[in-house]
PDB file of C-alpha atoms in Angstrom:
ATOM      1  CA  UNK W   1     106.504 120.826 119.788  1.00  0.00           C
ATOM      2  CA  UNK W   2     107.970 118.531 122.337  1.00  0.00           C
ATOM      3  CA  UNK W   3     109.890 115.246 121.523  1.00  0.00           C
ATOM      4  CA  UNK W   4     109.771 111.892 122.488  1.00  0.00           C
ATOM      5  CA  UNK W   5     109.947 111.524 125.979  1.00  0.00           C
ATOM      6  CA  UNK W   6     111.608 108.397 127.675  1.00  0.00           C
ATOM      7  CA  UNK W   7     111.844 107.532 131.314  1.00  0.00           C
ATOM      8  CA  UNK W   8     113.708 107.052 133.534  1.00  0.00           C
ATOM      9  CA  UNK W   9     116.667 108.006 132.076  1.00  0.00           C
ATOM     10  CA  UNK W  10     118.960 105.468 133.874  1.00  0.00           C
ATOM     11  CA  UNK W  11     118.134 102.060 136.043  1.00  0.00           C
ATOM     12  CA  UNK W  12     119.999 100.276 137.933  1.00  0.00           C
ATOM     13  CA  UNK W  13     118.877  96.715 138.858  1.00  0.00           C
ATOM     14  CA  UNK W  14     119.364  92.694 140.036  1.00  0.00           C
ATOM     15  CA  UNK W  15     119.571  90.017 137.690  1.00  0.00           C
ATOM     16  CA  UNK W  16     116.007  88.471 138.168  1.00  0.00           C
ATOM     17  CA  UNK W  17     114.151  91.619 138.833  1.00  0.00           C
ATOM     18  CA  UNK W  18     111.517  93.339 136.534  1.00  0.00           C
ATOM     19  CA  UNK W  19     111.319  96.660 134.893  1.00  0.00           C
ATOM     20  CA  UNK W  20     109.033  98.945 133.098  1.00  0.00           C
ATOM     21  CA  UNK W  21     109.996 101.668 130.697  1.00  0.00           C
ATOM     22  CA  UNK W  22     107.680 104.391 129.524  1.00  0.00           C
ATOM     23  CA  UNK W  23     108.006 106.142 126.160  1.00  0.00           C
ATOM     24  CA  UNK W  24     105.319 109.254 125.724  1.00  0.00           C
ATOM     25  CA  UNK W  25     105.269 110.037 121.618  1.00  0.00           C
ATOM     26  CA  UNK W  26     105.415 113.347 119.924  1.00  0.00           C
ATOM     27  CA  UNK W  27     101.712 114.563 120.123  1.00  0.00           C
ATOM     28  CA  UNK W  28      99.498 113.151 116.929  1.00  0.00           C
ATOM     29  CA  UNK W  29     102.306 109.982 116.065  1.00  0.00           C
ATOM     30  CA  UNK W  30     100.263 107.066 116.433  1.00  0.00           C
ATOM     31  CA  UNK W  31     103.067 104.145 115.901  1.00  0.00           C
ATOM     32  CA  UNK W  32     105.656 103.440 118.771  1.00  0.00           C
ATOM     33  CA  UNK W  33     108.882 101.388 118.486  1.00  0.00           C
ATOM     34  CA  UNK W  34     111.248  99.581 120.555  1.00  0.00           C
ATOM     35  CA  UNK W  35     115.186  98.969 119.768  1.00  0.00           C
ATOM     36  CA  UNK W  36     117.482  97.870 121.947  1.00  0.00           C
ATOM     37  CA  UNK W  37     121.501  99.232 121.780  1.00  0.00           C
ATOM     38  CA  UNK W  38     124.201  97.359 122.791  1.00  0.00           C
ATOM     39  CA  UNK W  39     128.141  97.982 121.677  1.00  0.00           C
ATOM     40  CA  UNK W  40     128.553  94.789 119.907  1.00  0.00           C
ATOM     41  CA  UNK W  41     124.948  94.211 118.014  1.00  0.00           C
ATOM     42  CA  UNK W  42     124.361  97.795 117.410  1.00  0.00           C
ATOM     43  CA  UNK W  43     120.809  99.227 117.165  1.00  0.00           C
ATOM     44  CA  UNK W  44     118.055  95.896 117.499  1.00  0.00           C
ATOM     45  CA  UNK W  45     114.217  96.118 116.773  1.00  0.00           C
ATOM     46  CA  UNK W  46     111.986  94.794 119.176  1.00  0.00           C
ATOM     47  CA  UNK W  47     108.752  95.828 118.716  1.00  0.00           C
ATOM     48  CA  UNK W  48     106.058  98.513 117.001  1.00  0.00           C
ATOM     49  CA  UNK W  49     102.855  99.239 118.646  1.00  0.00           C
ATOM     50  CA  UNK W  50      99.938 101.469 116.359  1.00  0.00           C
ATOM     51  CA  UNK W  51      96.577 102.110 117.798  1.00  0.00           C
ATOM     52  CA  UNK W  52      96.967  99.841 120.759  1.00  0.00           C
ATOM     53  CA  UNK W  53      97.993  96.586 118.767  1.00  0.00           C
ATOM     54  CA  UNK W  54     101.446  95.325 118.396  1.00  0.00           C
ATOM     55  CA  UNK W  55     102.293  95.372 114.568  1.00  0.00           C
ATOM     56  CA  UNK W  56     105.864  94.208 114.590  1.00  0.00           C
ATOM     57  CA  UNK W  57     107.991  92.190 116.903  1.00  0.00           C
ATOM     58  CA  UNK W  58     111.470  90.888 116.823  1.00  0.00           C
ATOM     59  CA  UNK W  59     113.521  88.583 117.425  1.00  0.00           C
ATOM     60  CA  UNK W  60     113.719  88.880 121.794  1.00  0.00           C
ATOM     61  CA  UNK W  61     112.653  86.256 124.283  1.00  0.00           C
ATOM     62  CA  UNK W  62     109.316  86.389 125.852  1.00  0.00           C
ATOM     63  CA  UNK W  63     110.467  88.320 128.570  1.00  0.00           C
ATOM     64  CA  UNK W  64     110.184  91.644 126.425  1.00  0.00           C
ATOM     65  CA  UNK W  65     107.264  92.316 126.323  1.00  0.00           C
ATOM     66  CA  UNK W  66     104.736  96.094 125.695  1.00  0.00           C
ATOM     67  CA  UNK W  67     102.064  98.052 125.381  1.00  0.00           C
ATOM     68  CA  UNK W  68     100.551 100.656 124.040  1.00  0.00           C
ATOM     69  CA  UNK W  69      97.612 103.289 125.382  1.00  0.00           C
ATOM     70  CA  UNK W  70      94.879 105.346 124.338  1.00  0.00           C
ATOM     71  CA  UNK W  71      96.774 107.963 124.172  1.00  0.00           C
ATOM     72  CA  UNK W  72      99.664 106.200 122.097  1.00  0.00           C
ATOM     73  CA  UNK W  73     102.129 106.571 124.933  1.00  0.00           C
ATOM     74  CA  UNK W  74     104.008 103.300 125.194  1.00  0.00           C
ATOM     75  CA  UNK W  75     105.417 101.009 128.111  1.00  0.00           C
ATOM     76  CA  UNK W  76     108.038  98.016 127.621  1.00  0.00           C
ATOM     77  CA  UNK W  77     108.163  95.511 130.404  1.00  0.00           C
ATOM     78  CA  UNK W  78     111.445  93.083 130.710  1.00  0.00           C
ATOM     79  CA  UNK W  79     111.137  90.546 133.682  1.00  0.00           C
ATOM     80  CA  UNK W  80     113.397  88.590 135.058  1.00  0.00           C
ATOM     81  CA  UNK W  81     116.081  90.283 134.188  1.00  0.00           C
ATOM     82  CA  UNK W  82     119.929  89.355 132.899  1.00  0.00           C
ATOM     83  CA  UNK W  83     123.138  91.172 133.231  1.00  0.00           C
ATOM     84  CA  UNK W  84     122.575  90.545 129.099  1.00  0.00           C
ATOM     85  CA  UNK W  85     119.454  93.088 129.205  1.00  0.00           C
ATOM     86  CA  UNK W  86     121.746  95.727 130.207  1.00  0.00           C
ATOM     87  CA  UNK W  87     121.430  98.460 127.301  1.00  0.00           C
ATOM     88  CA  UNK W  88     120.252 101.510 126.023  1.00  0.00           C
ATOM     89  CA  UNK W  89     116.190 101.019 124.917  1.00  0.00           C
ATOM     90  CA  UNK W  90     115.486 103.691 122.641  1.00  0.00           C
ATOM     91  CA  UNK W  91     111.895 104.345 121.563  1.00  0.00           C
ATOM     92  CA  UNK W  92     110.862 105.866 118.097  1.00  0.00           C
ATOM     93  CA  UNK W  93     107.980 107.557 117.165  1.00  0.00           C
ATOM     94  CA  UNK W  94     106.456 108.449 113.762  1.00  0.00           C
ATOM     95  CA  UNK W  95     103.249 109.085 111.532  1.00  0.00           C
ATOM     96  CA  UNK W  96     101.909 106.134 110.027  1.00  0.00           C
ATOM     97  CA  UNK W  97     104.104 105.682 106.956  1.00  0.00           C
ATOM     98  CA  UNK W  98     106.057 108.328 107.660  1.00  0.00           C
ATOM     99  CA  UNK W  99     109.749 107.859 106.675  1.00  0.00           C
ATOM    100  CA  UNK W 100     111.063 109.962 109.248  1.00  0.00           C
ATOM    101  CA  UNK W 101     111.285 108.571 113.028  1.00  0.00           C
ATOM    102  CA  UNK W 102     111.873 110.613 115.841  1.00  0.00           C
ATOM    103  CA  UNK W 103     113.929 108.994 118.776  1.00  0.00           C
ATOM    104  CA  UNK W 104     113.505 109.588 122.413  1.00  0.00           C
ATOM    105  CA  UNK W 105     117.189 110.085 124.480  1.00  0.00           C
ATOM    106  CA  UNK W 106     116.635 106.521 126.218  1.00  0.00           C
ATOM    107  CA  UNK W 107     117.147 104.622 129.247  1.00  0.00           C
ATOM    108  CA  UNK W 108     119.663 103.118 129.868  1.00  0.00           C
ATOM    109  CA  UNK W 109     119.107 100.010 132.135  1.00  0.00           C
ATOM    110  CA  UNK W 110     122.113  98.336 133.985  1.00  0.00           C
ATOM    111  CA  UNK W 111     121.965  95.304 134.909  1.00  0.00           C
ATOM    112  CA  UNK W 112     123.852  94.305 138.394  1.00  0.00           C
TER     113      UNK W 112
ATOM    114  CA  UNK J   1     115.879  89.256 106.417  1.00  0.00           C
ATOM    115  CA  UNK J   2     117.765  92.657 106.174  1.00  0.00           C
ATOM    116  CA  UNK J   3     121.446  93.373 106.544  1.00  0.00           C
ATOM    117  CA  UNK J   4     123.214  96.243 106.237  1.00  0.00           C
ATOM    118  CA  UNK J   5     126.912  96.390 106.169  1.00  0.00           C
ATOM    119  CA  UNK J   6     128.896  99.428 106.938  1.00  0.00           C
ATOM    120  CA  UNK J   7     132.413 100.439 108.390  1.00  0.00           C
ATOM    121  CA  UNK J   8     133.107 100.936 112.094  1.00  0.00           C
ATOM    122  CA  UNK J   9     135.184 103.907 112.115  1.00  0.00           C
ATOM    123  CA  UNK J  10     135.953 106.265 110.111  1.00  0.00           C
ATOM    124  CA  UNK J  11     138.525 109.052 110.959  1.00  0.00           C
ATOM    125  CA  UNK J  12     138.744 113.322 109.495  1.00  0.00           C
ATOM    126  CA  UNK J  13     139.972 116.382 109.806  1.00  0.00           C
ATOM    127  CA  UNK J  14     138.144 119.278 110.244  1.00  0.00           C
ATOM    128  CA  UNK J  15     137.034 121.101 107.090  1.00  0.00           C
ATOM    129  CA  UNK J  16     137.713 118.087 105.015  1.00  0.00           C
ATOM    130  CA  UNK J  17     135.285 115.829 103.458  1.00  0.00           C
ATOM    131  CA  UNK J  18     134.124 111.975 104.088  1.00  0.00           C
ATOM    132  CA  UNK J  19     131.934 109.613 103.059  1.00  0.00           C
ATOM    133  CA  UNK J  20     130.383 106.654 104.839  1.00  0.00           C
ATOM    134  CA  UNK J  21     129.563 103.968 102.560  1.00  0.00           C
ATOM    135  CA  UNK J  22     126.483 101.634 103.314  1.00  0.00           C
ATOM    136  CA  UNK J  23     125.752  98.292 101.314  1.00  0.00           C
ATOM    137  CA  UNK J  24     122.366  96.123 102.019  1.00  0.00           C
ATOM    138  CA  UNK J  25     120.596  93.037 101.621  1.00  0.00           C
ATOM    139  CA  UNK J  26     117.018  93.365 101.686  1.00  0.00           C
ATOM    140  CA  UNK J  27     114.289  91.062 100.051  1.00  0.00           C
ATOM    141  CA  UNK J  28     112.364  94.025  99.715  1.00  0.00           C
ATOM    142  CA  UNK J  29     113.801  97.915  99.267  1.00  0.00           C
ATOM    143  CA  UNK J  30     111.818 100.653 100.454  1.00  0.00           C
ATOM    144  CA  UNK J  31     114.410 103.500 100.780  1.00  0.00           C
ATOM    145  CA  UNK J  32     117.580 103.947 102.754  1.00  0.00           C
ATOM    146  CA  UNK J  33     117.758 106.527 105.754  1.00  0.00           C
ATOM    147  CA  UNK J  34     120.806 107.696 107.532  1.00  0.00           C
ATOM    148  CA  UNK J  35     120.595 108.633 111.344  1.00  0.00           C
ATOM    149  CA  UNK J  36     123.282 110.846 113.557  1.00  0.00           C
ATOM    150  CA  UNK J  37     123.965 109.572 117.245  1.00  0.00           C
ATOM    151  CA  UNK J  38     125.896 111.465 119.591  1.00  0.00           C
ATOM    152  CA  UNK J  39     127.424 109.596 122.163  1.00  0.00           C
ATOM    153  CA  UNK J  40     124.364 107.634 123.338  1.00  0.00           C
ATOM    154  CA  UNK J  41     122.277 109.830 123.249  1.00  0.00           C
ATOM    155  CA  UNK J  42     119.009 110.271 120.767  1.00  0.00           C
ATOM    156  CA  UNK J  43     119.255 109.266 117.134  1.00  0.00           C
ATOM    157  CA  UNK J  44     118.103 112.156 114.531  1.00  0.00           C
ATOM    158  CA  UNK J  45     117.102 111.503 111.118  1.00  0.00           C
ATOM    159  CA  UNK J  46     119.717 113.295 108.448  1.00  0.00           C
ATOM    160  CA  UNK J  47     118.385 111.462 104.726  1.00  0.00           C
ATOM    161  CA  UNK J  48     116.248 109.735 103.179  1.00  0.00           C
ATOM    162  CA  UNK J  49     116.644 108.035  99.701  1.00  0.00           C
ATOM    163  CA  UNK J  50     114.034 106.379  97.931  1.00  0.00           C
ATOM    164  CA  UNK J  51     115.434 106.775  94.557  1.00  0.00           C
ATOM    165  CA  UNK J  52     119.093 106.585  92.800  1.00  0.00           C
ATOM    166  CA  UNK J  53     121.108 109.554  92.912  1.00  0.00           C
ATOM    167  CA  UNK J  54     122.062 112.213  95.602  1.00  0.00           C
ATOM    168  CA  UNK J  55     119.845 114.411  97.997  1.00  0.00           C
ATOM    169  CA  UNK J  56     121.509 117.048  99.007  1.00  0.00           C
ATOM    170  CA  UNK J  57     121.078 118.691 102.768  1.00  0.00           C
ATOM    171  CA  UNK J  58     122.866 121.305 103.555  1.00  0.00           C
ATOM    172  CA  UNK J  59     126.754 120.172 104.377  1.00  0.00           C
ATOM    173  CA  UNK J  60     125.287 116.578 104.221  1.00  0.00           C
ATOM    174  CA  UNK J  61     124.261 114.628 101.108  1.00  0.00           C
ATOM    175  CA  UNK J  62     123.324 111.195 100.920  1.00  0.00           C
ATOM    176  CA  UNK J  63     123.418 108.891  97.218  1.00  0.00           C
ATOM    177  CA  UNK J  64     121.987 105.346  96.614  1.00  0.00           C
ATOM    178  CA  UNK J  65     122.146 103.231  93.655  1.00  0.00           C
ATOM    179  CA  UNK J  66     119.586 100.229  94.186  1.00  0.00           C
ATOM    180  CA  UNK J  67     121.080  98.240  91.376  1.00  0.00           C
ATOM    181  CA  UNK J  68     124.366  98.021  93.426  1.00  0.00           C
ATOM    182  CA  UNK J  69     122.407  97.745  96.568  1.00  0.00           C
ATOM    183  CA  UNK J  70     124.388 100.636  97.947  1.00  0.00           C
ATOM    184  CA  UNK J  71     124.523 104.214  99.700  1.00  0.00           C
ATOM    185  CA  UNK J  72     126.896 106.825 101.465  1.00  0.00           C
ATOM    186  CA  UNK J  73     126.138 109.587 103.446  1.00  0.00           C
ATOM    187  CA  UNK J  74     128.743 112.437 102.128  1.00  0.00           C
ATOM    188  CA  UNK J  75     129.273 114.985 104.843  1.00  0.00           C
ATOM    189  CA  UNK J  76     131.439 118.402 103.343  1.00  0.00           C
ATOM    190  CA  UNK J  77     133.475 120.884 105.748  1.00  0.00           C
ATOM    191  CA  UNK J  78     133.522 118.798 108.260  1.00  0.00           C
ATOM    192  CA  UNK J  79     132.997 120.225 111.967  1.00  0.00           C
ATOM    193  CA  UNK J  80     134.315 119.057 115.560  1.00  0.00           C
ATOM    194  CA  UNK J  81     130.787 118.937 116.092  1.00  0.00           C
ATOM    195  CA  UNK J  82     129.597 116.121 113.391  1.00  0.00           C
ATOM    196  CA  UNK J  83     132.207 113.412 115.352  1.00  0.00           C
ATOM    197  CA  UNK J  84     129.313 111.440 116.212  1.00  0.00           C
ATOM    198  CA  UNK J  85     127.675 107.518 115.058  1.00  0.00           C
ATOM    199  CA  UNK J  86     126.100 107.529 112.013  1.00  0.00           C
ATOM    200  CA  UNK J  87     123.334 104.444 110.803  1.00  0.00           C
ATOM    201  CA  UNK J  88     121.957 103.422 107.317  1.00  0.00           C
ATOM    202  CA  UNK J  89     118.742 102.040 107.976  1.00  0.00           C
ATOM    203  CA  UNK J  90     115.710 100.324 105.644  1.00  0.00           C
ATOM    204  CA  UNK J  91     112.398 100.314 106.637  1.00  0.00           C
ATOM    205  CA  UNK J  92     111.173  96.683 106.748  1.00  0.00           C
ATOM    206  CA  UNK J  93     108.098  97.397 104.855  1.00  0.00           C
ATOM    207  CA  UNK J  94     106.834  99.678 102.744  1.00  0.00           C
ATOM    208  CA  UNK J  95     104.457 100.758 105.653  1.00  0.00           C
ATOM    209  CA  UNK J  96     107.794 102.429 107.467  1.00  0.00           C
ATOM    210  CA  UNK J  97     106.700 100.354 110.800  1.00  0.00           C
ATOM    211  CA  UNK J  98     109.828  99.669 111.625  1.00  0.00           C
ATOM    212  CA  UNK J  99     113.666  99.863 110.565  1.00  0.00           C
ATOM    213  CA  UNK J 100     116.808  97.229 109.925  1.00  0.00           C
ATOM    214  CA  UNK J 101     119.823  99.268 111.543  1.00  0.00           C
ATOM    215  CA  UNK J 102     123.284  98.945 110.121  1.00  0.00           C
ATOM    216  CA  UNK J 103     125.644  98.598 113.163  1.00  0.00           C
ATOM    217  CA  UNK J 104     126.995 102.755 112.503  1.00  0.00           C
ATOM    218  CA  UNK J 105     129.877 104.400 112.404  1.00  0.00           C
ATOM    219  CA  UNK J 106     131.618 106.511 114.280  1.00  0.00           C
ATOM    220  CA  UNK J 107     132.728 109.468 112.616  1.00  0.00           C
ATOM    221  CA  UNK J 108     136.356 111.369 114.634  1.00  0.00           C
ATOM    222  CA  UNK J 109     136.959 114.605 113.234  1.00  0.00           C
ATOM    223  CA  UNK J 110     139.943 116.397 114.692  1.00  0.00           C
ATOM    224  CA  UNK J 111     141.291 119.524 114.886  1.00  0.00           C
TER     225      UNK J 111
END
């Protein structure tokens, strides 16, 4: 069956701009997360989206923001953006309490 | 809040044997879970423990004892290919939502 699906796989953009990442789950997973990777703080949560309604958020700035469709495929929006943002987002999907998450290969968003 | 404390870097050669050791601080424990990462690229579940003792997988095993708040991932004839990140990680309720990351380590294995 096919994975979790993540694009674009790289960005490039301005301090100040906006961007939108898309995250399509494996086929049936209903629950959606968010983590941020940087080198120094590792693997950070941001947020969980099941059936359309954000569950879970962390500890980000307003600026992060999501959402979730019918169809459980999942969309993170960061505006006005700092050379900080620049990471790796990763989103997860899984079965509702399901211990195992699958991971999507990313974007990675630079920051310029 | 969660924490989860484990080493940076942890070096082998191949066919040997290594263990990555975890330690956490949760005010709730619903199992530990170890993840592989190559290089940036997707992490892949290896473990999960939800009880004390070991699991075994394969070349990979993973222990936890929950009355030491602690877990290692044991990985046996070690390959060129396992040089890669590996993560403990604890779901942050017992719903699974989400997951607490431990900041990984990266596994060298050399020739």
């Amino acid at each position: 069956k096919a994975g979790v699906t993540q694009t674009p796989r790289y960005l490039i953009k301005t301090r100040g701009q906006q961007v939108t990442l898309s995250c399509s789950p494996i086929s049936g997973h209903r629950s959606v997360s968010w983590y941020q990777q940087t080198p120094g703080q590792g693997l950070q949560f941001l947020f969980e989206y099941f059936s359309e309604t954000q569950r879970n958020k962390g500890n980000f700035p307003g600026r992060f923001s999501g959402r979730q469709f019918s169809n459980s495929r999942s969309e993170m929006n960061v505006s006005t953006l700092e050379l900080g943002d620049s990471a790796l987002y990763l989103c997860a999907s899984s079965l509702a309490g399901d211990r195992v998450f699958t991971f999507g290969s990313g974007t990675r968003l630079t920051v310029v | 809040g969660q924490s989860l404390e484990q080493p940076s870097e942890v070096t082998a050669v191949e066919g040997a044997i290594v263990q990555i050791n975890c330690t956490y601080q949760t005010s709730g424990f619903y199992g530990l879970s170890w993840y592989q990462q190559h290089d940036g690229g997707a992490p892949t579940f290896l473990s999960y423990n939800a009880l004390d003792g070991l699991e075994e997988t394969g070349r990979f095993s993973s222990f936890l004892s929950r009355s030491d708040s602690y877990g290692y991932l044991l990985l046996q004839e070690l390959q060129m290919k396992d040089s890669a990140s590996y993560f403990c990680a604890v779901p942050r309720d017992s719903g699974y939502s989400t997951l607490t990351f431990g900041k990984g380590t990266m596994l060298l294995v050399s020739p």
